[in-house]
Coordinates of C-alpha atoms in Angstrom, one line a residue:
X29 CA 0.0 0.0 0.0
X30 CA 1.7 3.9 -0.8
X31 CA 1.4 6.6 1.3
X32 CA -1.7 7.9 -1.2
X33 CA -3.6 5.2 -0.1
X34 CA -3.2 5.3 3.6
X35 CA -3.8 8.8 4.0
X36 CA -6.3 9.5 0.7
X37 CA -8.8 11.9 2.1
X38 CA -5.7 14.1 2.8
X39 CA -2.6 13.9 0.7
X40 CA -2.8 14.8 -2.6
X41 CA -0.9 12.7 -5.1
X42 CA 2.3 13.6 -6.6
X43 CA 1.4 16.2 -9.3
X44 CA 2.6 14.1 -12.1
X45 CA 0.1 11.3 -11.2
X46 CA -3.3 13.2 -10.6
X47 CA -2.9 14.6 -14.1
X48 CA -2.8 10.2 -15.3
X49 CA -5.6 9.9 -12.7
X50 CA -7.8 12.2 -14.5
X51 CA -6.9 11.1 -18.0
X52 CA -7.6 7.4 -17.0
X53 CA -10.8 8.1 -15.2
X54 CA -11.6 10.8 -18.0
X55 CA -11.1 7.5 -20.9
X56 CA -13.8 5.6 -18.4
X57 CA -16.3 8.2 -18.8
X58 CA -15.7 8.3 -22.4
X59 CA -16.9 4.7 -22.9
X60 CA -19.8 5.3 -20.7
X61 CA -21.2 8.7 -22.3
X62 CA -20.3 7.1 -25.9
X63 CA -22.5 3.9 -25.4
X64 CA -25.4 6.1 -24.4
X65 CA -25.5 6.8 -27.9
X66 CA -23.4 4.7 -30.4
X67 CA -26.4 2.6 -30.7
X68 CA -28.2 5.1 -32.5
X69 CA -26.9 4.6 -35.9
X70 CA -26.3 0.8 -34.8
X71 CA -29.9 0.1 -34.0
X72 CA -31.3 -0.4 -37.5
X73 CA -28.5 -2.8 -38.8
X74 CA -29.1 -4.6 -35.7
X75 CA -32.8 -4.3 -36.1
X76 CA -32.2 -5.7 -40.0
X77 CA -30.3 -8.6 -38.6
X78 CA -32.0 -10.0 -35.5
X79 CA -35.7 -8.9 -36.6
X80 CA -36.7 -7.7 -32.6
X81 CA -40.3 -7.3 -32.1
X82 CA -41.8 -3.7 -31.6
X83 CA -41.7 -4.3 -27.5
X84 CA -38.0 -5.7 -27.8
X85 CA -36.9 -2.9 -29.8
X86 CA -37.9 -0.4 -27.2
X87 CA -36.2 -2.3 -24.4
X88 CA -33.1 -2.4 -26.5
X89 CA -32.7 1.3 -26.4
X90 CA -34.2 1.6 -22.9
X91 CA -32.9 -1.0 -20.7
X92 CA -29.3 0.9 -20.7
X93 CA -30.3 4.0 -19.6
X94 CA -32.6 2.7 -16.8
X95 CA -30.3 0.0 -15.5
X96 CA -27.6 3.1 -15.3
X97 CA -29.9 5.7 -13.6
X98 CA -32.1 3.2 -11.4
X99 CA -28.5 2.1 -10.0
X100 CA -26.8 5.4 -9.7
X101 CA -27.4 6.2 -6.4
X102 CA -26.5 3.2 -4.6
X103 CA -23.4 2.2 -6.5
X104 CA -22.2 5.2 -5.2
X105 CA -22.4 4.2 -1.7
X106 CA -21.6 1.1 -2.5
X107 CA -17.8 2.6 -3.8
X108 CA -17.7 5.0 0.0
X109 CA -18.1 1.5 1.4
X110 CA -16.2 -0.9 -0.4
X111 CA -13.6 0.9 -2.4
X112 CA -14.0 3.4 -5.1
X113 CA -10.9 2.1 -7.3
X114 CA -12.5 -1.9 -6.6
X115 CA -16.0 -1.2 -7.6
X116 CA -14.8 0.8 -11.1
X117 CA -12.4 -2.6 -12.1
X118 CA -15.7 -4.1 -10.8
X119 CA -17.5 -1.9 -13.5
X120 CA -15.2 -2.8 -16.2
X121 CA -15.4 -6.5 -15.7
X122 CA -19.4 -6.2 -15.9
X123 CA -18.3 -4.0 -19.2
X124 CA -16.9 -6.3 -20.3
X125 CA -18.8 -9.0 -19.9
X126 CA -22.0 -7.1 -21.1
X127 CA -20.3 -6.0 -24.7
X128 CA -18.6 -10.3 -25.6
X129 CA -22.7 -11.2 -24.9
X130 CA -23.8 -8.1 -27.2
X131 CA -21.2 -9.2 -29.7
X132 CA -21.7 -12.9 -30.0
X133 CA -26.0 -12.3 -30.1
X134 CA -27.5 -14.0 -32.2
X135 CA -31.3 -13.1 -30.9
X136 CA -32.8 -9.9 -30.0
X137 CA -33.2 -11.0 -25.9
X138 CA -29.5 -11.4 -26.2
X139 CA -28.7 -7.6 -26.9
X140 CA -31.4 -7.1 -24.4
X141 CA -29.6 -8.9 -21.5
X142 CA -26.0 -7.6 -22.8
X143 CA -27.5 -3.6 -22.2
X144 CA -28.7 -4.2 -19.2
X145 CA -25.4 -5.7 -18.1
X146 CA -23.6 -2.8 -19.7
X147 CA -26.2 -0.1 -17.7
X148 CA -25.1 -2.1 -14.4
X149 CA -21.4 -2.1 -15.2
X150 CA -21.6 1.8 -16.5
X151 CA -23.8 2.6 -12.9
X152 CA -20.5 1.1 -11.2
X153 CA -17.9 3.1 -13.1
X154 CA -19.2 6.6 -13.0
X155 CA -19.8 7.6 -9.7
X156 CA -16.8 5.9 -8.9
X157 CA -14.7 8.6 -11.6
X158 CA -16.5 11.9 -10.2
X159 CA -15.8 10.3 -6.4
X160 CA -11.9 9.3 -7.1
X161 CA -11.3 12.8 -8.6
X162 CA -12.5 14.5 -5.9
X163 CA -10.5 12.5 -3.4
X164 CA -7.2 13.0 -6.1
X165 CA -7.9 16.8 -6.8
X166 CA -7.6 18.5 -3.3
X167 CA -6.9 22.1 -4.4
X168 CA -9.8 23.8 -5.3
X169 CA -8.9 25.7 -8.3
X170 CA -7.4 22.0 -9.7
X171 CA -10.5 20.3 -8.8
X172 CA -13.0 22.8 -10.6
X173 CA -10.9 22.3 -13.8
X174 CA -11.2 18.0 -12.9
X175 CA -14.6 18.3 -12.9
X176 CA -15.4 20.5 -15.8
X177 CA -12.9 18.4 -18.1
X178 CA -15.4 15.2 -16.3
X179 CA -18.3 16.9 -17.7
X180 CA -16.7 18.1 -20.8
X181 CA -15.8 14.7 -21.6
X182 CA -19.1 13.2 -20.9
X183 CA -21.1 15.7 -23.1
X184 CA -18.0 14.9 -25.6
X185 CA -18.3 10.9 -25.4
X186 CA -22.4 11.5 -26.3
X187 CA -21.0 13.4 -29.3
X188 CA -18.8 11.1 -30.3
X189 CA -20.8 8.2 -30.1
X190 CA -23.0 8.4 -33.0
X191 CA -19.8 9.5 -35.2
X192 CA -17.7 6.2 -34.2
X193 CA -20.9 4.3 -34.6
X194 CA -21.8 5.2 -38.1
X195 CA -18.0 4.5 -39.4
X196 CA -18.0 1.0 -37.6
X197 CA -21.2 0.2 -38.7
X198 CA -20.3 0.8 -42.2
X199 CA -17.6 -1.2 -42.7
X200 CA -18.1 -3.8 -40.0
X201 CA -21.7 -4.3 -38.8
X202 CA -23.4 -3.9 -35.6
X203 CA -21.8 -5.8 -33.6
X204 CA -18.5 -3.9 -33.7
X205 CA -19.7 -0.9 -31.8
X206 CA -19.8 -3.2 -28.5
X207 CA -16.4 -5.0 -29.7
X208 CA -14.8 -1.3 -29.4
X209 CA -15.8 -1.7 -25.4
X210 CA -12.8 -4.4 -25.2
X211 CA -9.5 -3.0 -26.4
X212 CA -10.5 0.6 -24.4
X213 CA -12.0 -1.5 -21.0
X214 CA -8.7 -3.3 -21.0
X215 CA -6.7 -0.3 -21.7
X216 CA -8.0 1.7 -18.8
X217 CA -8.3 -1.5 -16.5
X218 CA -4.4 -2.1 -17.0
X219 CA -3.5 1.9 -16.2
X220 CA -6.2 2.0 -13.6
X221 CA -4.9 -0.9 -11.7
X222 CA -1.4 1.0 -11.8
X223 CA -2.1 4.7 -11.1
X224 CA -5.7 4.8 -9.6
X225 CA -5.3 5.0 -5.3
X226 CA -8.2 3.2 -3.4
X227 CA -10.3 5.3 -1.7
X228 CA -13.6 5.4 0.7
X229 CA -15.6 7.3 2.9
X230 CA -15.0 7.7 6.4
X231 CA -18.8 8.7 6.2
X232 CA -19.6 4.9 4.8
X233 CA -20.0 2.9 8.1
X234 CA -22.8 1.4 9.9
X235 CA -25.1 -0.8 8.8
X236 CA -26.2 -1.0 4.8
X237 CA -29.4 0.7 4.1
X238 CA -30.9 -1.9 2.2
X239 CA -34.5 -0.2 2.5
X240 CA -32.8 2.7 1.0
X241 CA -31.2 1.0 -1.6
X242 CA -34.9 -0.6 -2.7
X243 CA -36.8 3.0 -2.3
X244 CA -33.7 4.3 -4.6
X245 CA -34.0 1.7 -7.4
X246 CA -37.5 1.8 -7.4
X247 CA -37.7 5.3 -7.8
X248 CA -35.4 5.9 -10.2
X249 CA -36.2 3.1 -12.5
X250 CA -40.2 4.0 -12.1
X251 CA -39.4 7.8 -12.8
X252 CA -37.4 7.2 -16.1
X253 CA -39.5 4.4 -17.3
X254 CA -42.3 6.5 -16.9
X255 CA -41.3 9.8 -18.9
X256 CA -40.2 7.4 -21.7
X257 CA -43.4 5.8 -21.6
X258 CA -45.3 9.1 -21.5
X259 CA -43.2 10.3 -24.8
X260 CA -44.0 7.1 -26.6
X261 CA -47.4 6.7 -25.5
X262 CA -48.8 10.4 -25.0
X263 CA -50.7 11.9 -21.9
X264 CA -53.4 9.9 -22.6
X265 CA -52.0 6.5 -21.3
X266 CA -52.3 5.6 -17.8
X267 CA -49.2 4.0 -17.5
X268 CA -46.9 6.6 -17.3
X269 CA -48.9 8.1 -14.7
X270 CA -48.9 5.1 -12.7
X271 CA -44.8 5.2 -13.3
X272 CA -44.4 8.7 -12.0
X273 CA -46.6 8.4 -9.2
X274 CA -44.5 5.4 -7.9
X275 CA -41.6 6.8 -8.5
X276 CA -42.9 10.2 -6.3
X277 CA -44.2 8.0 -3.6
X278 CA -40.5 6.0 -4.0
X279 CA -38.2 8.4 -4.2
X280 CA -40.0 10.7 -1.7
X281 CA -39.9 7.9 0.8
X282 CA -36.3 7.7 0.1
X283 CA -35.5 11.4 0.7
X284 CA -37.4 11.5 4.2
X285 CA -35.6 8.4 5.2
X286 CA -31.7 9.6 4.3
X287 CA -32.8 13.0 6.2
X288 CA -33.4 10.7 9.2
X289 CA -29.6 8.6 9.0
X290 CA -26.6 9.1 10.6
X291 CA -24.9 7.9 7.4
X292 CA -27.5 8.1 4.8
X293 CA -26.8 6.5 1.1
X294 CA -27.3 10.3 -0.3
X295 CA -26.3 13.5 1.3
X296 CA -29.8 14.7 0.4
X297 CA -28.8 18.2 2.5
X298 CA -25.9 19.0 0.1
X299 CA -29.2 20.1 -2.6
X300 CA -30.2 23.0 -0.1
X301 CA -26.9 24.5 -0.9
X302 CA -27.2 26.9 -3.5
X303 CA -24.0 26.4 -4.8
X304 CA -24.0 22.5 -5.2
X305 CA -27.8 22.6 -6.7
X306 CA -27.7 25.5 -9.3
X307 CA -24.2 23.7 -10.6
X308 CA -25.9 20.2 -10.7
X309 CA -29.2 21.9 -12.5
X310 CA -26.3 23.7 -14.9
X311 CA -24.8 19.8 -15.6
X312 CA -28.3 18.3 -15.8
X313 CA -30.3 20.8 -18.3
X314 CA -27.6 20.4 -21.2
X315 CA -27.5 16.9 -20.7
X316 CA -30.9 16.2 -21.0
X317 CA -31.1 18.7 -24.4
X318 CA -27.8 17.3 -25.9
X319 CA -29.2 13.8 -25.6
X320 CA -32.7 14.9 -27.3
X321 CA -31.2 16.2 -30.1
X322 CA -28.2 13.6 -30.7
X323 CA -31.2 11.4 -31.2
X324 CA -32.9 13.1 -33.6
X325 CA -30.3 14.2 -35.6
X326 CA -28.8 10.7 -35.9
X327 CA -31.8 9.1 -37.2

């Protein structure tokens, strides 16, 4: 173990190193943000091969997205707990695993199965990037650059996506744009294991909140699951309104109850900050527009 690691919450790492830290966790994001959307151009190809069904089509394009967000929350405390730099290796095996089963499919609950895996695996890596940064980047001024390059690169990785899709897709089919996952997982699985420090929250012990993890996933997956239902379906379906309402009830629950712990699974308090919310509605807004229209554009 190096000094880094016994002492992370306090000694910065020699300046060459958090400068590789940040490029190695800034590669991780890049895979994450570019498989939110490098199945855009991929999906009719794949649609043309394996013949999916209207339902199986939708949960090819959903399932990643609400494996990633339903999960979010507790694979962050997950890493406080049990290691940030061990849960994103963690992340990269499930990747991995995910992208071989996407690329060996040969029917459409295959590709199902393989984006689910990839939206656990992607849940695991990126809180564990924006958490290992901060713990790397101690000076202030340093860390506000860290975390804008984070976002920069994330915005950049939905970007990219569609771009890298299209020219793989030309020339060598679907399946290549989850074979890409494996030369960069390995890549940044071999540097990580060299120049990433393990890191956790002194914050993190006590019991595990497993009602909080349950009101999380609930909520989250019911609240994105229903405003994708309600912009396929239209206001008139009750289904999306039964999706929202559960994830209100859920995610309400889950807000009252981390108010009440010691060491909740969210710092639910850090939103009344003006500081912390207005910069995580500044993140958020963009996001949500840049995806919108990466979608459209590429179809």
């Amino acid at each position: 173990m190096n000094h880094f690691e016994r002492n992370p919450m306090h000694t910065p790492a020699p300046a060459p190193r958090r400068w590789i830290v940040l490029a190695i966790l800034s590669g991780s994001l890049l895979l994450i943000s570019m498989d939110t959307t490098i199945l855009n151009v991929a999906f009719p190809s794949l649609v043309g091969d394996l013949r999916p069904g209207a339902v199986q089509q939708l949960w090819i394009i959903d399932v990643y997205a609400l494996a990633l967000s339903g999960l979010l929350v507790t694979a962050g405390a997950l890493g406080d707990r049990w290691g940030r730099k061990r849960l994103l290796m963690a992340g990269f095996g499930i990747f991995s695993l995910a992208s071989l089963i996407a690329v060996f499919s040969t029917e459409a609950w295959h590709v199902i199965a393989a984006r689910a895996l990839l939206g656990i695996g992607g849940a695991a890596i990126m809180p564990s990037t924006v958490s290992i940064l901060r713990t790397v980047f101690t000076d202030a001024k340093e860390r506000a650059f860290a975390l804008a390059v984070w976002a920069a690169v994330f915005g950049g990785g939905m970007a990219f996506g569609p771009v890298v899709g299209g020219l793989l897709v030309q020339d060598y089919g679907w399946h290549s744009a989850f074979l890409l996952n494996l030369p960069v997982a390995a890549v940044i699985v071999a540097a990580g294991l060299r120049y990433l420090p393990e890191s956790r929250s002194p914050r993190s012990a006590g019991r595990w909140d497993w009602w909080g993890v349950g009101q999380s996933v609930v909520g989250m997956l019911a609240l994105a699951g229903g405003i994708k239902q309600l912009g396929k379906s239209g206001v008139a379906d009750p289904l999306p309104w039964a999706l929202l309402l559960v994830a209100a009830v859920a995610l309400t629950v889950f807000v009252r109850r981390q108010l009440r712990l010691d060491n909740p699974l969210l710092q639910v308090r850090l939103f009344a900050k003006p500081a912390f919310s207005v910069a995580a509605t500044a993140i958020f807004l963009p996001m949500v527009g840049m995806g919108a229209i990466l979608f459209l554009v590429t179809q």
